[in-house]
Every structure is written in structure tokens, then in C-alpha cells.
CSV table of C-alpha atoms and ligand atoms in Angstrom, one decimal:
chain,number,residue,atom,x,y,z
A,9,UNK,CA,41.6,7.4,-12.0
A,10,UNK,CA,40.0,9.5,-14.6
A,11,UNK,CA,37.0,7.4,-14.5
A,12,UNK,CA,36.5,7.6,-10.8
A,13,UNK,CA,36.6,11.4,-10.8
A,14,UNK,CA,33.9,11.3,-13.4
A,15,UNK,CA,31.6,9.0,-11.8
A,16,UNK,CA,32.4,10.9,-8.3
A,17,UNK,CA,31.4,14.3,-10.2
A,18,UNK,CA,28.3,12.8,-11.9
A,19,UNK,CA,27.3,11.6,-9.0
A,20,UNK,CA,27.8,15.2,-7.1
A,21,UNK,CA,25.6,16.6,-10.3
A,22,UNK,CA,22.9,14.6,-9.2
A,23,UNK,CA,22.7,14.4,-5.7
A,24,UNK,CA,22.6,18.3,-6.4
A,25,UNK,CA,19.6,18.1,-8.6
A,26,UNK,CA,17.7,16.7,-6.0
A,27,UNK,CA,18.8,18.4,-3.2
A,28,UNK,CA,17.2,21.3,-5.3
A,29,UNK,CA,14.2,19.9,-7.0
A,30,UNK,CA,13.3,17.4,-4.9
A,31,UNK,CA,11.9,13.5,-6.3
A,32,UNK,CA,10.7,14.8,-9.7
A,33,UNK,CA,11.4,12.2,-12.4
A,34,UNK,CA,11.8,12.9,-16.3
A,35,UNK,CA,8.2,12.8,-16.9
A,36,UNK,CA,6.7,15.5,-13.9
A,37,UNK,CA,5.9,13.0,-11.4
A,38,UNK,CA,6.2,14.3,-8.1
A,39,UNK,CA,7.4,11.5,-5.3
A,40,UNK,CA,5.2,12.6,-2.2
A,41,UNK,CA,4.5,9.2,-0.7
A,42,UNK,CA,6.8,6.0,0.7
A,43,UNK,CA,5.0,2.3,1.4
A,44,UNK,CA,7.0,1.4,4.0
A,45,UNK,CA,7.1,-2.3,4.6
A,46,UNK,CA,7.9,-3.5,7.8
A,47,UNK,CA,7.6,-7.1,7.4
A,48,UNK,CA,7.2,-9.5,5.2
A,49,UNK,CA,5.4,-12.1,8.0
A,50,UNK,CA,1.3,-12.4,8.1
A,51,UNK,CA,-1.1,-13.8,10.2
A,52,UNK,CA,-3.8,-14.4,7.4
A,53,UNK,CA,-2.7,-16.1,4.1
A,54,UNK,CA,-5.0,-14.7,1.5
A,55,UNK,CA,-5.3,-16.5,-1.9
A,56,UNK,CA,-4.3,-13.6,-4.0
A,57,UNK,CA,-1.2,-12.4,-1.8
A,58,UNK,CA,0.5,-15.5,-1.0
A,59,UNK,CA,0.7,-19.2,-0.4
A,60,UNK,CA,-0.3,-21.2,2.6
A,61,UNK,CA,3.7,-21.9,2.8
A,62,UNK,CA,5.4,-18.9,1.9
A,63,UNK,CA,8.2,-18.5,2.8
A,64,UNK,CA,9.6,-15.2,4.7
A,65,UNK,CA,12.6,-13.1,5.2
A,66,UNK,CA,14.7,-13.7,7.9
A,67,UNK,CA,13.6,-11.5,10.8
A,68,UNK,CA,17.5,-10.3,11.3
A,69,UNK,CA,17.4,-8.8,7.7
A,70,UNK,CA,14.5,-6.3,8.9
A,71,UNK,CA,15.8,-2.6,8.8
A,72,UNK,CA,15.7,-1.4,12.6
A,73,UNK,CA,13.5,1.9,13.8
A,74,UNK,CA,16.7,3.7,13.4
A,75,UNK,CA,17.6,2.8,10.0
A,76,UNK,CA,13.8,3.4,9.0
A,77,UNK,CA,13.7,7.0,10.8
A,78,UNK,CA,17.4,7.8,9.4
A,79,UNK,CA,16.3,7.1,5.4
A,80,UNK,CA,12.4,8.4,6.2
A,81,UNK,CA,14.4,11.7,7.6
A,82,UNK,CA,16.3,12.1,4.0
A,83,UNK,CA,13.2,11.8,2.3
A,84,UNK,CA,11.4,13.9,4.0
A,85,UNK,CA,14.0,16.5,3.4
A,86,UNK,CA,13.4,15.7,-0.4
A,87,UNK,CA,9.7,15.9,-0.7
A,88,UNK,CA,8.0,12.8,1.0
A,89,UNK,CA,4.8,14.1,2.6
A,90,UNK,CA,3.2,11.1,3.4
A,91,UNK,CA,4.3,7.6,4.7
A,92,UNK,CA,2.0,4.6,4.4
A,93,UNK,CA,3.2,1.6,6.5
A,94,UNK,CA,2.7,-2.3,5.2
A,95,UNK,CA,3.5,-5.5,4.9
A,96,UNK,CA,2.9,-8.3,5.1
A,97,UNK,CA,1.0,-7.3,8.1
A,98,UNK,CA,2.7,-4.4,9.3
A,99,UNK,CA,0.9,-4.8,12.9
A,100,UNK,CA,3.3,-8.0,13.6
A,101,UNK,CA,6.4,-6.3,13.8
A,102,UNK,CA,7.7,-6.8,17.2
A,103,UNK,CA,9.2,-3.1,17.0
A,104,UNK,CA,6.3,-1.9,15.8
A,105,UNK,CA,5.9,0.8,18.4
A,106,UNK,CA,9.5,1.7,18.2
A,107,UNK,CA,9.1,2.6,14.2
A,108,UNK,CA,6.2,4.8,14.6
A,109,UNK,CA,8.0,6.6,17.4
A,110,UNK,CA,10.8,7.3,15.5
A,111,UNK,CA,9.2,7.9,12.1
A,112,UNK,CA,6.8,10.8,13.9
A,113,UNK,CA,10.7,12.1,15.7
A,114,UNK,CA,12.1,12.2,12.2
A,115,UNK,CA,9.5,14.6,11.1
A,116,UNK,CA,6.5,12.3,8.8
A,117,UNK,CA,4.1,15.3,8.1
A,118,UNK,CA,1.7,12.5,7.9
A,119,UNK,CA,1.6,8.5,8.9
A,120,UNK,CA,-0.8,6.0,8.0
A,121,UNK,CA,-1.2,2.0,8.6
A,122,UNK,CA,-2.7,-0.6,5.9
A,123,UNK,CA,-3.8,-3.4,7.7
A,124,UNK,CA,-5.9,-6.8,8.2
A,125,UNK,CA,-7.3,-5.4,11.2
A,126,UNK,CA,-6.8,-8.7,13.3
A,127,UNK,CA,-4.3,-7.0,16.0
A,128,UNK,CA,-5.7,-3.3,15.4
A,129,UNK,CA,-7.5,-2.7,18.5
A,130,UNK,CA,-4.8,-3.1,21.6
A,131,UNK,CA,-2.8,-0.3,19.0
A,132,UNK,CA,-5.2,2.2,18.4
A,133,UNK,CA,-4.3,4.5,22.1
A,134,UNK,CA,-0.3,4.2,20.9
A,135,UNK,CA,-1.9,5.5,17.0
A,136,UNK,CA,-4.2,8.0,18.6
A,137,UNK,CA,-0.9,8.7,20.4
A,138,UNK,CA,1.1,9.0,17.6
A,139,UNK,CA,-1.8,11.1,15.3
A,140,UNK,CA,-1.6,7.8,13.1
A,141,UNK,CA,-5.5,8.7,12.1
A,142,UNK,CA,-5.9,7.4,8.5
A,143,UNK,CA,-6.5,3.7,8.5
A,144,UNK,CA,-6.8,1.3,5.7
A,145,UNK,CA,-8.4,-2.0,6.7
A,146,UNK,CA,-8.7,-4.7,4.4
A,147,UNK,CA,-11.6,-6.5,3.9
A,148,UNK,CA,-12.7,-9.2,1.4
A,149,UNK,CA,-16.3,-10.4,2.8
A,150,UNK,CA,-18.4,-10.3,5.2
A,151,UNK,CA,-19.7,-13.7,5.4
A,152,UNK,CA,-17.7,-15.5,7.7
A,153,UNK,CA,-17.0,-19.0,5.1
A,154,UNK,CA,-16.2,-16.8,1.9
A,155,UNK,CA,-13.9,-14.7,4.3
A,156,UNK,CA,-12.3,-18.1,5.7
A,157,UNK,CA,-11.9,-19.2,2.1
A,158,UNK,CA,-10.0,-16.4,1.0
A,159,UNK,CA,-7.8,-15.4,4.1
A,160,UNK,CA,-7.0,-18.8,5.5
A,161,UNK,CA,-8.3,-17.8,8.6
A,162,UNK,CA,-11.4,-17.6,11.1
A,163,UNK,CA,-11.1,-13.9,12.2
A,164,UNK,CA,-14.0,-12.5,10.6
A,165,UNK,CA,-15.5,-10.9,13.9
A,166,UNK,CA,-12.3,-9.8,15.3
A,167,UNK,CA,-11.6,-7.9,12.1
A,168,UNK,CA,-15.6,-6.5,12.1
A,169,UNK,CA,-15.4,-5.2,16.0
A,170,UNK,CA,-11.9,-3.8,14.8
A,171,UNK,CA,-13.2,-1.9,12.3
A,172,UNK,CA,-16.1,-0.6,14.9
A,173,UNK,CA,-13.5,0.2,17.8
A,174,UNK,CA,-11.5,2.5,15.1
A,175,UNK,CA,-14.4,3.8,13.8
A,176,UNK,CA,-16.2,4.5,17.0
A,177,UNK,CA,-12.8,6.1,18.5
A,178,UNK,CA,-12.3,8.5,15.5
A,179,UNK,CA,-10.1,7.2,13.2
A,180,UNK,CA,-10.9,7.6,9.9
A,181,UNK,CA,-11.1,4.3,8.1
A,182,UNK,CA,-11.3,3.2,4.6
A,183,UNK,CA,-11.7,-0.4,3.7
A,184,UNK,CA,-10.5,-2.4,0.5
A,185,UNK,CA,-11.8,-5.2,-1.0
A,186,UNK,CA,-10.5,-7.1,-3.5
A,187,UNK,CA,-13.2,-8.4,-5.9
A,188,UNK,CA,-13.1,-11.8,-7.3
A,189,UNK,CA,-15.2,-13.2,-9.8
A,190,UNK,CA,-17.4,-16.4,-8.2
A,191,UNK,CA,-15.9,-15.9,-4.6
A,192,UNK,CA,-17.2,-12.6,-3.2
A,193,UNK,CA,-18.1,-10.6,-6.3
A,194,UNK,CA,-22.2,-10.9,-5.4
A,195,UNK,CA,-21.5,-9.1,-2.1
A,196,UNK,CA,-21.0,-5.3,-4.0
A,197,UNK,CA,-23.9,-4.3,-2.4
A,198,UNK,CA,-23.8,-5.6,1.2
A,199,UNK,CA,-19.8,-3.9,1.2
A,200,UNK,CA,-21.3,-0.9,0.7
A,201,UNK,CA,-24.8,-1.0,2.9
A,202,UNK,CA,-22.1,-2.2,5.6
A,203,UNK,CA,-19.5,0.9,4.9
A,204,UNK,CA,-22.8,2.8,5.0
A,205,UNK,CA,-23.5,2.0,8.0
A,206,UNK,CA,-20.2,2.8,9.7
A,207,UNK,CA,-20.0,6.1,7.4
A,208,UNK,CA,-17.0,5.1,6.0
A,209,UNK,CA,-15.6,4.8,2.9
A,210,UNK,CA,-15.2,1.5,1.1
A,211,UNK,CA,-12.6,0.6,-2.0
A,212,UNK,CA,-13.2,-2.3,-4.4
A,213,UNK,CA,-9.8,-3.1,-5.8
A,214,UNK,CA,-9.5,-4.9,-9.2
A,215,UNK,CA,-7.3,-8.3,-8.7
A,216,UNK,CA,-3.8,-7.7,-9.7
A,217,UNK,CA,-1.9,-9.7,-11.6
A,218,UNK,CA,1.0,-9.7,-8.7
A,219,UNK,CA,2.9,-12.5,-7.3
A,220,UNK,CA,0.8,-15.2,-5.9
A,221,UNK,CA,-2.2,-13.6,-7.5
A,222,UNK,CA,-0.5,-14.6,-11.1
A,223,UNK,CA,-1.4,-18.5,-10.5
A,224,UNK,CA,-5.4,-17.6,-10.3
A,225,UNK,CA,-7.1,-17.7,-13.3
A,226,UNK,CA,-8.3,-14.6,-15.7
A,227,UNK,CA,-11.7,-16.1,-14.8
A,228,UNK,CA,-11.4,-14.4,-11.4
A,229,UNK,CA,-10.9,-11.1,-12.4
A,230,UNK,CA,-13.6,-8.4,-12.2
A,231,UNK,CA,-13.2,-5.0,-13.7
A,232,UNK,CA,-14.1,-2.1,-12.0
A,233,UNK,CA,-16.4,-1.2,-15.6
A,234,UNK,CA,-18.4,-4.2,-14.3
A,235,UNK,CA,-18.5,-3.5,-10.8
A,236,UNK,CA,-20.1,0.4,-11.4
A,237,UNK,CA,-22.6,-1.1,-13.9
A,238,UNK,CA,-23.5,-4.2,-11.3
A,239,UNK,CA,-24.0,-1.1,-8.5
A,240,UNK,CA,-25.6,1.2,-10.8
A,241,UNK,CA,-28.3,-1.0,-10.6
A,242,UNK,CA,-28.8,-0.3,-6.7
A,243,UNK,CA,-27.1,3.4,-6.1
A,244,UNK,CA,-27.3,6.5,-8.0
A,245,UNK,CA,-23.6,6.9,-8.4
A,246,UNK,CA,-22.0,10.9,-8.4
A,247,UNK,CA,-18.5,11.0,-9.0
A,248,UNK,CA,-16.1,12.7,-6.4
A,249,UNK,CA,-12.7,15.0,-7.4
A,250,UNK,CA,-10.0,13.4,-6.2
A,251,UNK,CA,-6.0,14.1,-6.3
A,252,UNK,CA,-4.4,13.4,-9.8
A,253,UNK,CA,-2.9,10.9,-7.9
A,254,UNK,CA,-5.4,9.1,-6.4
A,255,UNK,CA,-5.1,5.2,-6.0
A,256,UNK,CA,-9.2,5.3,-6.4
A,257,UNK,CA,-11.1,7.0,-8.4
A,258,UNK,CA,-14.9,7.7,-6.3
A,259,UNK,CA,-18.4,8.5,-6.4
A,260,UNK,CA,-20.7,9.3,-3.8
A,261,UNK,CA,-24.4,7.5,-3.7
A,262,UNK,CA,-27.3,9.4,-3.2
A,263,UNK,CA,-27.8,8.0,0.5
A,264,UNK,CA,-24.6,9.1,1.7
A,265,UNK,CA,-20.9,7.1,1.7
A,266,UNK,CA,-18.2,7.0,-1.0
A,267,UNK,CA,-17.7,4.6,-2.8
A,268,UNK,CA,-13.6,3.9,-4.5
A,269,UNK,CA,-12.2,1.8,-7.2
A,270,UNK,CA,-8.7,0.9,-7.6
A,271,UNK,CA,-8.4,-0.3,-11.1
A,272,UNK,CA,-4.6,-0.6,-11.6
A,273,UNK,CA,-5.2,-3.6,-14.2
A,274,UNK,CA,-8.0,-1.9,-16.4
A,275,UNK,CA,-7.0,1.6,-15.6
A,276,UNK,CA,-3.4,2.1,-14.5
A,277,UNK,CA,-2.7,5.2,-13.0
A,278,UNK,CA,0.7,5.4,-13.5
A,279,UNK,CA,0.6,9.2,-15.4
A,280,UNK,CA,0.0,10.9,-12.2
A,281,UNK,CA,2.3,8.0,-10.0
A,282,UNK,CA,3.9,9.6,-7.2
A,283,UNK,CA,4.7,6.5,-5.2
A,284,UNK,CA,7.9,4.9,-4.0
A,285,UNK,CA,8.3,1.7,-1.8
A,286,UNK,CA,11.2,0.5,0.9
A,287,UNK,CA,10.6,-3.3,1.5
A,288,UNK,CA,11.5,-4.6,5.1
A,289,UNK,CA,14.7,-5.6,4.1
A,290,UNK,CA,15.5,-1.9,2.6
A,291,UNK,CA,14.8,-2.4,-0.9
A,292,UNK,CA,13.9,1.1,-2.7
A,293,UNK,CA,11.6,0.3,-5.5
A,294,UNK,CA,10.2,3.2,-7.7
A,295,UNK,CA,7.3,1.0,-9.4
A,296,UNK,CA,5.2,-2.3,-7.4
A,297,UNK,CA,5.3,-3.9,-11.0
A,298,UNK,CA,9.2,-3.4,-11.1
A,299,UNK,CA,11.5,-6.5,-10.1
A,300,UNK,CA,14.4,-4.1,-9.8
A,301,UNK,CA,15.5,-2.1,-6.6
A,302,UNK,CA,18.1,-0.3,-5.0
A,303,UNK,CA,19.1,-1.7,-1.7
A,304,UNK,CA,20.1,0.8,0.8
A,305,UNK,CA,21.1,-1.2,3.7
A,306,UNK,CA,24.5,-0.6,4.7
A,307,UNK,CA,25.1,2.7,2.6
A,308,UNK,CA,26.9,5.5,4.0
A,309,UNK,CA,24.5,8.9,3.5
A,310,UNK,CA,26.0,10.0,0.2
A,311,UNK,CA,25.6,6.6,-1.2
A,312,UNK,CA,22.1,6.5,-0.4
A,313,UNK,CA,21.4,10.1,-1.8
A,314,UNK,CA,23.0,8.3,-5.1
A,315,UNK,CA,21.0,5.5,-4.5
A,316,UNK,CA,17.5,7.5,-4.5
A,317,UNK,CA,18.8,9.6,-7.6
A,318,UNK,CA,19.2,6.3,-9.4
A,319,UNK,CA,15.4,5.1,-8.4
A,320,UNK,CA,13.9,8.3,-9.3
A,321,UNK,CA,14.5,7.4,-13.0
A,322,UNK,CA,13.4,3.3,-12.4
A,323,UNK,CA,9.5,4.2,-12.2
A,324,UNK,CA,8.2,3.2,-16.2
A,325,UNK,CA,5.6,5.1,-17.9
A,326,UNK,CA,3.0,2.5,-17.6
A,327,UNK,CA,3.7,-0.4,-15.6
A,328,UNK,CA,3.7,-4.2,-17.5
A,329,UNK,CA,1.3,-6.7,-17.5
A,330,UNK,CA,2.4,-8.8,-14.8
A,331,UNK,CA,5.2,-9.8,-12.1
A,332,UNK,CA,6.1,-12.5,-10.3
A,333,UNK,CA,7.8,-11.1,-7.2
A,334,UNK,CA,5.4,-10.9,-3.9
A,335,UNK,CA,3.6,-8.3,-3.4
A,336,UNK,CA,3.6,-9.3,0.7
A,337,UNK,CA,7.6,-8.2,0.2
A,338,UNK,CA,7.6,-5.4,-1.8
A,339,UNK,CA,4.7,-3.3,0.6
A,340,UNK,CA,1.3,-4.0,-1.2
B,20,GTP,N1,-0.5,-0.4,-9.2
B,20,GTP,C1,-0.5,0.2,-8.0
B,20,GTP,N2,-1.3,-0.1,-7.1
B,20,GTP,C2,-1.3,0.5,-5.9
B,20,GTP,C3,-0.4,1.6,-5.7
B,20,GTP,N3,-0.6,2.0,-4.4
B,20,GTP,C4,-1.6,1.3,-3.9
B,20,GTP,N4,-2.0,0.4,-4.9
B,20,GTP,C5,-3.1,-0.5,-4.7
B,20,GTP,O1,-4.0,0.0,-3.9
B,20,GTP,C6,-4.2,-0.8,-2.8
B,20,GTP,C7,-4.7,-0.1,-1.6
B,20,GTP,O2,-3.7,0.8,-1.2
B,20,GTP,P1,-3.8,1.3,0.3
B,20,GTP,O3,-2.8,0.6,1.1
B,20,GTP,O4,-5.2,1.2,0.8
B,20,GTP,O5,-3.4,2.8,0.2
B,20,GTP,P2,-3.7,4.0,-0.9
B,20,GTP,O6,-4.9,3.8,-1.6
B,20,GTP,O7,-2.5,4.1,-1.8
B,20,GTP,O8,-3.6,5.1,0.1
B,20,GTP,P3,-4.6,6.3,0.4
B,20,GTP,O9,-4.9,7.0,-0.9
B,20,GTP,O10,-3.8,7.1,1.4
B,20,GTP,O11,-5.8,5.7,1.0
B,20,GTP,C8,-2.8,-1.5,-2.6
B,20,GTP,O12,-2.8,-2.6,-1.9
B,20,GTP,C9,-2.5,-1.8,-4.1
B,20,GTP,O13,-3.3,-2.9,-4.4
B,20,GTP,C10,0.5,1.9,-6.7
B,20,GTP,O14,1.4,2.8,-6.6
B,20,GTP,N5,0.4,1.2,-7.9
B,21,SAM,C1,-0.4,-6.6,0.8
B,21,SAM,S1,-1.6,-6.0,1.9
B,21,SAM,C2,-0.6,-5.4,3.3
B,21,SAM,C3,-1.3,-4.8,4.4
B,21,SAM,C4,-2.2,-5.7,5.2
B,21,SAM,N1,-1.7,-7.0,5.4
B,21,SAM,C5,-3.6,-5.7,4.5
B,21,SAM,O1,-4.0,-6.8,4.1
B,21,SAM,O2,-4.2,-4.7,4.5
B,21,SAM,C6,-2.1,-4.4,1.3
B,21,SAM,C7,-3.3,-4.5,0.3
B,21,SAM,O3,-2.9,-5.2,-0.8
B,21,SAM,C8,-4.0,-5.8,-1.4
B,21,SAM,N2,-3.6,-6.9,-2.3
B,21,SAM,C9,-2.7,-7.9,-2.1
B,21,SAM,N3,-2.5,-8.6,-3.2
B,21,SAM,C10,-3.3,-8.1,-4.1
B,21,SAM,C11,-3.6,-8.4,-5.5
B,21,SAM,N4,-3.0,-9.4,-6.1
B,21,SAM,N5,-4.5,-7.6,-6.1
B,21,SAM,C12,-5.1,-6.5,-5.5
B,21,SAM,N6,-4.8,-6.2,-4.3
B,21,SAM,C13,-4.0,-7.0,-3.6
B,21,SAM,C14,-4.7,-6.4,-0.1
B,21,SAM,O4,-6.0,-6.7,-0.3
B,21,SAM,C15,-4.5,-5.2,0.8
B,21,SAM,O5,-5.6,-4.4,0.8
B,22,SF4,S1,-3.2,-9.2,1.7
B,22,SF4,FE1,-2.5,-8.5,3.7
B,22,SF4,S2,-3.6,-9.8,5.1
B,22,SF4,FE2,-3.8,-10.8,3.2
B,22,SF4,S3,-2.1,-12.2,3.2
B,22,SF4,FE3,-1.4,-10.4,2.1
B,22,SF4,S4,-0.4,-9.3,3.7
B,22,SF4,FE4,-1.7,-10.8,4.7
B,23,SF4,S1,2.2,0.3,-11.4
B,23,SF4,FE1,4.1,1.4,-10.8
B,23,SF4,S2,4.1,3.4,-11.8
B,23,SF4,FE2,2.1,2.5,-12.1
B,23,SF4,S3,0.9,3.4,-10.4
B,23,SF4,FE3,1.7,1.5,-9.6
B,23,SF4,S4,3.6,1.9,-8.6
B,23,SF4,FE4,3.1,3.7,-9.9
């Protein structure tokens, strides 16, 4: 009986704590933004994300727009500024509409979309709608066998006229590329003649060891070290201030456009962290290289105020060298 009390007032302690201070965790990092997975499903199957056969969630595990809105609301309320949806393909959700609705009604200062761009354009009046203005749009080449080879799929134009619609409509769009060694690694330049052209920015992002990604050799890997050198070459590269917690660190060229590098492998930036992720099936994870959760499905509100003081002290200093859950579940 004793014991119960105790973990009822320790619990009380710290659902106190951060009702006062907000997501700050032992070491100063400030939670600001969610990854919010809506699925787990894709319509491309790219070689470093997952296999031509994955297998999925079940579809009836999914949180529903009200569950999403109910825990986004709390966090909010806590300190979450910005939420970032994903997937898997977050454009495949059948509710899709539904959860931006009620993410904007439960008060998101600010909503953004990662995405592979192939079912963009009949969403971008309901985004525009919504103020959904910062797009992320994946992009690995721009030839149309290399982008085949690596995606699984034949949507190379669809993705390109995509990116034009959003761009030409007002969004503002970033694109990421993933850089492998021997597959798309000699198109540096034409990435970032074509993000030139669009006057956008564009990302290179170092292969992470990650799920899927873990069965491709060390062979494919290109640091972003290399990738400034090979460009260096071409562009006279300034570098840009960004926030401490930047994914990317940037530079500008001399002819205009920035250029990003995520380099979570050679250069974690785990100091300045101030991520958490909710997978589709409500999973709160404080770290992408962390197996271990907290599901919140089901939990009454104080449980769930337990339940995010309990993942505010699972993110690591420095995250390890590899894991072997997929990063199409967890919210890439
Ligand atoms: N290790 C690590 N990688 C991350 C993290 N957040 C994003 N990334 C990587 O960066 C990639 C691109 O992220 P985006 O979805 O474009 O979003 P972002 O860069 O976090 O967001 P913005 O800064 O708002 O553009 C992800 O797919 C991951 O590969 C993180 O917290 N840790
Ligand atoms: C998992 S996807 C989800 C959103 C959407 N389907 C897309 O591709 O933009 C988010 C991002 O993760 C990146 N990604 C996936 N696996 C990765 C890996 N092993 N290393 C680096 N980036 C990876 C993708 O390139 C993409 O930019
Ligand atoms: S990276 Fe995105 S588009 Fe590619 S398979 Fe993974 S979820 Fe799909
Ligand atoms: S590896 Fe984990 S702790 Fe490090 S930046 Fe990514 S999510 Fe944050």
C-alpha cells in the first residue's frame, strides 16, 4: 500500500516538474519538435529505408486524428513548437486531411510534411489551406534509371513537376538526398545546379546506419567531409548560421542557393537534440537510434503526462552506432 502511495507521489513530483519547466532533459536539451508518423505504408521502396516486402502495421493499430490532436494538444502545452509529419509516406494516410485539421485546431504553432512528393500535388490547396508551408521532398537523383534503382519505382517526373507545382505556388521546399557511394554520389553537382534553379534549398544526407539501411555495405557510405571537398571543386562554399539544433549544417555558394548536410553518422548532433518521435501506432521515442518507447495508446491523461516524463530522460547523450528497427516505423 506504502509502495503505491510512493510511486503515486513520485509520479505527482514529476508530472509537476514538467508542467513547470516544460521537455527539458538532465543535460539542457529543450524538446521543441515531434516527428509524427502517420504510417508506416509507402508507395516507393527505397533501398536504404526498407525492403521490396516489408511488412506493415496493421492499418486498425494507426492512432486516429483525435488521438493525434489529443497527445499533440498536451505537448503543445509543454513546449512543442513545431510538428513535422512522416512516415512511411505520410501522404497515404487515408485520414490524412482529418489529422492536419485537427493538429492546426489543437493549436501546432507550426506544421510541416516530409514527403516523396509522388501524391504532393492534389494536397497542396488543403496545405495552403492549412498554412502547412515548409515542405521537405525527398529526392535521390535525377536521372530517371538511378532514381528507379534506388526507389523501386518509375515516378521520377511526377516527383520533378511536384516539386515545380510547390515551388511555383509558394511553398517553401527543401529537398534531401541521400548520397551513396557508386549509385548517385557523381550527381553533387547537377542536385545543386537543379535546386539552383528552383531557388531552393537542397540537403545531402549521409546514409544512416538504420534499419534496412544496416544490410548495405560500408562501401556505400559517403561522408559529408567528402561531399564539401568533391563540391568545393565547383562552388565557392560560405557557411550559413543555423539553430544549435539544426538537422543541417549549410553554406551558401557564391551564385546563390544553400546548400545542407545532414551528417548524423560522421557528425551526430545529438548535444543540441531537441527531437522527440510518436510512430503511427503511438510509440513515443526520445532518440531515432533508440529501440525503446513508451506507448501511449490507451492511457488515461495522467498516465500519459507519466509516460512523457519517463521519455524525457530515454534520449542518450550520443546516439550508438547502429539499430536495427525501421526507420519507415519509427518517423524518419
Ligand atoms: N540522427 C538524426 N537524424 C535526424 C533527426 N531528425 C532528422 N534527421 C535526419 O534528417 C533527415 C531529414 O529530416 P527532415 O524530415 O527533412 O526534417 P528536418 O531536417 O529535421 O527538419 P527541418 O529542419 O524543419 O527541415 C531525416 O530523414 C533523418 O535522416 C534526428 O533527430 N536525429
Ligand atoms: C523515412 S522518409 C519518410 C518521409 C517520406 N517518405 C520521404 O521519403 O520523404 C524521411 C527521410 O528519411 C530519409 N532516410 C530514410 N532512411 C535513411 C537512411 N538509412 N539514411 C539516411 N536517410 C534516410 C529519406 O531519404 C527521407 O528523406
Ligand atoms: S525513404 Fe520515404 S519514400 Fe523512401 S521508402 Fe522510406 S518512407 Fe518511402
Ligand atoms: S540520434 Fe537521437 S539524440 Fe542524436 S540527434 Fe538523432 S534523435 Fe537526437
Amino acid at each position: 500500500m506504502l509502495s503505491l502511495f510512493s510511486l503515486e507521489l513520485a509520479r505527482m513530483v514529476a508530472t509537476t516538474v514538467i508542467r513547470t519547466q516544460g521537455l527539458l532533459d538532465s543535460q539542457g536539451r529543450q524538446i521543441r519538435k515531434l516527428r509524427l508518423s502517420i504510417t508506416d505504408r509507402c508507395n516507393l521502396r527505397c533501398m536504404y529505408c526498407m525492403p521490396v516486402d516489408a511488412a506493415f502495421m496493421p492499418p486498425q493499430t494507426y492512432l486516429t486524428p483525435t488521438e493525434y490532436a489529443t497527445i499533440v494538444a498536451e505537448l503543445v502545452e509543454l513546449g512543442i513548437e513545431s510538428v513535422r509529419l512522416t512516415g512511411g509516406e505520410p501522404l497515404l494516410r487515408a485520414e490524412f486531411a482529418e489529422i492536419v485539421a485537427a493538429l492546426v485546431a489543437a493549436g501546432v504553432p507550426q506544421l510541416s510534411l516530409t514527403t516523396n512528393g509522388i501524391r504532393l500535388v492534389p494536397f497542396l490547396p488543403l496545405l495552403a489551406h492549412y498554412g502547412v508551408r515548409r515542405l521537405n521532398i525527398s529526392l535521390d537523383s535525377l536521372d530517371p534509371q538511378t532514381f528507379a534503382a534506388i526507389s523501386h519505382g518509375h515516378h521520377l517526373e511526377t516527383v520533378k513537376a511536384a516539386i515545380a507545382t510547390a515551388v511555383d505556388q509558394g511553398f517553401q521546399v527543401k529537398l534531401n538526398m541521400v548520397v551513396m557511394a557508386g549509385v548517385n554520389d557523381h550527381e553533387l553537382v547537377s542536385m545543386v545546379e537543379y535546386a539552383k534553379g528552383l531557388g531552393i534549398e537542397v540537403r545531402f544526407l549521409e546514409l544512416m546506419r538504420i534499419g534496412y539501411a544496416c544490410h548495405l555495405g560500408s562501401d556505400r557510405f559517403v561522408s559529408a567531409a567528402t561531399m564539401i571537398e568533391r563540391l568545393r571543386q565547383h562552388y565557392d562554399l560560405r557557411p550559413v548560421m543555423r539553430p544549435l539544433d539544426s538537422t543541417s549544417f549549410n553554406f551558401e555558394t557564391a551564385c546563390g542557393g544553400q546548400i545542407g548536410f545532414i551528417a548524423s553518422e560522421s557528425q551526430p548532433f545529438c548535444g543540441h537534440c531537441s527531437r522527440w518521435r510518436l510512430s503511427a501506432d503511438g510509440v513515443l521515442r526520445a532518440c531515432l537510434f533508440k529501440e525503446a518507447g513508451v506507448s501511449l495508446r490507451g492511457l488515461s491523461q495522467r498516465e500519459r503526462y507519466a509516460a512523457y516524463e519517463q521519455v524525457l530522460g530515454m534520449k542518450p547523450s550520443l546516439r550508438g552506432a547502429e539499430v536495427h528497427h525501421a526507420m519507415h516505423q519509427i518517423g524518419g
